[in-house]
Amino acid sequence: RKDTFCRLVVLENIINVYHEKIKRTLSNTNIENQMTIVATEIINRQYERNDHFSTEISDMLDTSLVTIFVLIPRKLTIYMQKLIFRICYSNVIFDSCAIENDIDGQQFDVMSISINGQLPLLRVQKLLQSHQLIIVDLPNNIKTEILNTEQKLRNYEVTLNYSQLRVQNLLFTTSGLIDQIARFVGEEISIVNCLNKFRQSEYKCECECWIPTSTTQLIKQTINNINANIQSQCVLTEIETEKRPPTFYSTNKFTQVFHSIVTNYGQPSYQEINPAYFYLYQFAFTYSVMFGDAGHGIINALVGFMLIVFEKKIEKLNNDMIELIYFGRYLVFQMSIYSIITGFMYNDFFSLGFNLFGSNYKFKAVPNQNRAIAEFNGVYNFGVDPYWHWCNQSMPFLNSYKMKMSVIIGVTQMLFGLMIKLINLLKQKKKHVIFTSWIPEFLFMFS
């Protein structure tokens, strides 16, 4: 499997280099072919204006009048004509023709320069070379050269198509090994990243790490199993250190989301009370006090339940938004259950009141008046009496009720947190922190 993967990597690199080379050759050949065709058009136009010229290029080259062809950006054509006109002392003939297809996103022209004499020719060639312009070497038989160039293009296209077909066949035969190759590459990356943390010497590799005490025996047993199958030996040695060990908490798929909430504010140390255990019920209940709608809570509970039921399939999806919701699936489900309970306490279902047990208010009409008197017959069985949703004071009463309830629960929760902090400080014997931090916090909250 490893040899197959290595051969695939090498073959892929060779094919990529070969493709780039063919594409560059095709591009250059296309440019040369276009320049040759345009240069031929220029020569034909010159022949039409000058009947005394020969129809063969070789006849023109034998005379003292030398013609060169240059590929030049269209925006520099006028500029170069002025420069060449001056350095040749007006003894020069220009002609130009545009290339239809753009080259690298720029428009180019093929310009012919007819010069009389070798010294002006050398000056013009140095000027063109200083501007890094391409001088076209025009062959004697243009038509034959065009045919040869077109044949090369066809040969290159056949070669490119064959190489693409070869790549497709190779990928088709190895497509069934993609998962195995990806797994192999992932294992190799993990091994290399782990080995990079080792200190290497002439005869050994060593590293220092922290491991949970509960897993020491399991690690030793694993090392013994590895030593039985290899020539070199792995040794686990416990060393003494004055460094403070990192905090390790064993979590599962249900408690990890609550522990992550705690670690956002700070990592608990050893011998401290971990507030994550209290978050298991307090966080969801505090949210439900604010939310408090049985209808919306049922919808969210169904979403959380589906995330839990299909967690193995959702785990394989590579999506950041889904991954965030998936990580807190148990928290979403728990908050939804508490929201349903508080929704019944608030008698709130999709922001509407419902009458489950009837009302404890009995209304009696006042004779000769357009009003009624409500007689109270005791505390409602559970939650808020439904008649409060239909009276004129519905919003002020319910908002005040929810606000006061949230304040009472919030202050109680903060007081509970302060008590946990006091216990931790007493355990750690940090009396100065109690006087400088805990007491001011306590007085500030209850002042």
PDB file of N, CA and C in Angstrom, residues 70-84 96 106-111 131 133:
ATOM      1  N   VAL A  70       8.921  42.399 -35.500  1.00  0.00           N
ATOM      2  CA  VAL A  70       8.978  42.471 -34.040  1.00  0.00           C
ATOM      3  C   VAL A  70       7.566  42.301 -33.482  1.00  0.00           C
ATOM      4  N   LEU A  71       7.455  41.471 -32.396  1.00  0.00           N
ATOM      5  CA  LEU A  71       6.214  41.366 -31.635  1.00  0.00           C
ATOM      6  C   LEU A  71       6.249  42.402 -30.526  1.00  0.00           C
ATOM      7  N   ILE A  72       5.322  43.350 -30.554  1.00  0.00           N
ATOM      8  CA  ILE A  72       5.385  44.492 -29.658  1.00  0.00           C
ATOM      9  C   ILE A  72       4.000  44.753 -29.084  1.00  0.00           C
ATOM     10  N   PRO A  73       3.899  45.129 -27.785  1.00  0.00           N
ATOM     11  CA  PRO A  73       2.593  45.528 -27.244  1.00  0.00           C
ATOM     12  C   PRO A  73       2.029  46.723 -28.004  1.00  0.00           C
ATOM     13  N   ARG A  74       0.722  46.693 -28.202  1.00  0.00           N
ATOM     14  CA  ARG A  74       0.100  47.729 -29.033  1.00  0.00           C
ATOM     15  C   ARG A  74       0.292  49.120 -28.455  1.00  0.00           C
ATOM     16  N   LYS A  75       0.363  49.229 -27.120  1.00  0.00           N
ATOM     17  CA  LYS A  75       0.520  50.551 -26.508  1.00  0.00           C
ATOM     18  C   LYS A  75       1.919  51.124 -26.712  1.00  0.00           C
ATOM     19  N   LEU A  76       2.899  50.281 -27.117  1.00  0.00           N
ATOM     20  CA  LEU A  76       4.273  50.759 -27.349  1.00  0.00           C
ATOM     21  C   LEU A  76       4.596  50.918 -28.827  1.00  0.00           C
ATOM     22  N   THR A  77       3.654  50.629 -29.712  1.00  0.00           N
ATOM     23  CA  THR A  77       3.960  50.657 -31.147  1.00  0.00           C
ATOM     24  C   THR A  77       4.377  52.049 -31.607  1.00  0.00           C
ATOM     25  N   ILE A  78       3.573  53.071 -31.319  1.00  0.00           N
ATOM     26  CA  ILE A  78       3.884  54.438 -31.744  1.00  0.00           C
ATOM     27  C   ILE A  78       5.172  54.933 -31.098  1.00  0.00           C
ATOM     28  N   TYR A  79       5.346  54.595 -29.816  1.00  0.00           N
ATOM     29  CA  TYR A  79       6.546  55.029 -29.087  1.00  0.00           C
ATOM     30  C   TYR A  79       7.814  54.468 -29.733  1.00  0.00           C
ATOM     31  N   MET A  80       7.817  53.157 -30.089  1.00  0.00           N
ATOM     32  CA  MET A  80       9.003  52.531 -30.678  1.00  0.00           C
ATOM     33  C   MET A  80       9.241  53.051 -32.099  1.00  0.00           C
ATOM     34  N   GLN A  81       8.169  53.339 -32.816  1.00  0.00           N
ATOM     35  CA  GLN A  81       8.355  53.889 -34.162  1.00  0.00           C
ATOM     36  C   GLN A  81       9.071  55.243 -34.119  1.00  0.00           C
ATOM     37  N   LYS A  82       8.717  56.076 -33.134  1.00  0.00           N
ATOM     38  CA  LYS A  82       9.381  57.382 -33.009  1.00  0.00           C
ATOM     39  C   LYS A  82      10.851  57.216 -32.655  1.00  0.00           C
ATOM     40  N   LEU A  83      11.166  56.294 -31.740  1.00  0.00           N
ATOM     41  CA  LEU A  83      12.563  56.097 -31.356  1.00  0.00           C
ATOM     42  C   LEU A  83      13.389  55.587 -32.535  1.00  0.00           C
ATOM     43  N   ILE A  84      12.862  54.573 -33.219  1.00  0.00           N
ATOM     44  CA  ILE A  84      13.606  53.993 -34.355  1.00  0.00           C
ATOM     45  C   ILE A  84      13.736  55.021 -35.472  1.00  0.00           C
ATOM     46  N   SER A  96       2.707  47.833 -39.741  1.00  0.00           N
ATOM     47  CA  SER A  96       2.259  47.043 -38.591  1.00  0.00           C
ATOM     48  C   SER A  96       0.911  46.414 -38.893  1.00  0.00           C
ATOM     49  N   GLN A 106      -3.024  40.884 -22.998  1.00  0.00           N
ATOM     50  CA  GLN A 106      -2.576  42.128 -23.614  1.00  0.00           C
ATOM     51  C   GLN A 106      -2.741  42.043 -25.132  1.00  0.00           C
ATOM     52  N   GLN A 107      -2.914  43.211 -25.753  1.00  0.00           N
ATOM     53  CA  GLN A 107      -3.022  43.297 -27.200  1.00  0.00           C
ATOM     54  C   GLN A 107      -1.645  43.553 -27.800  1.00  0.00           C
ATOM     55  N   PHE A 108      -1.300  42.788 -28.854  1.00  0.00           N
ATOM     56  CA  PHE A 108       0.012  42.870 -29.475  1.00  0.00           C
ATOM     57  C   PHE A 108      -0.129  43.172 -30.969  1.00  0.00           C
ATOM     58  N   ASP A 109       0.932  43.773 -31.513  1.00  0.00           N
ATOM     59  CA  ASP A 109       1.057  44.017 -32.947  1.00  0.00           C
ATOM     60  C   ASP A 109       2.342  43.386 -33.455  1.00  0.00           C
ATOM     61  N   VAL A 110       2.338  43.030 -34.724  1.00  0.00           N
ATOM     62  CA  VAL A 110       3.568  42.630 -35.409  1.00  0.00           C
ATOM     63  C   VAL A 110       3.993  43.805 -36.281  1.00  0.00           C
ATOM     64  N   MET A 111       5.159  44.375 -35.994  1.00  0.00           N
ATOM     65  CA  MET A 111       5.652  45.555 -36.703  1.00  0.00           C
ATOM     66  C   MET A 111       6.845  45.182 -37.570  1.00  0.00           C
ATOM     67  N   HIS A 131      14.428  46.706 -24.728  1.00  0.00           N
ATOM     68  CA  HIS A 131      13.018  46.718 -24.326  1.00  0.00           C
ATOM     69  C   HIS A 131      12.431  45.323 -24.243  1.00  0.00           C
ATOM     70  N   LEU A 133      11.856  43.001 -26.439  1.00  0.00           N
ATOM     71  CA  LEU A 133      10.865  42.684 -27.452  1.00  0.00           C
ATOM     72  C   LEU A 133      11.309  41.459 -28.244  1.00  0.00           C
TER      73      LEU A 133
END
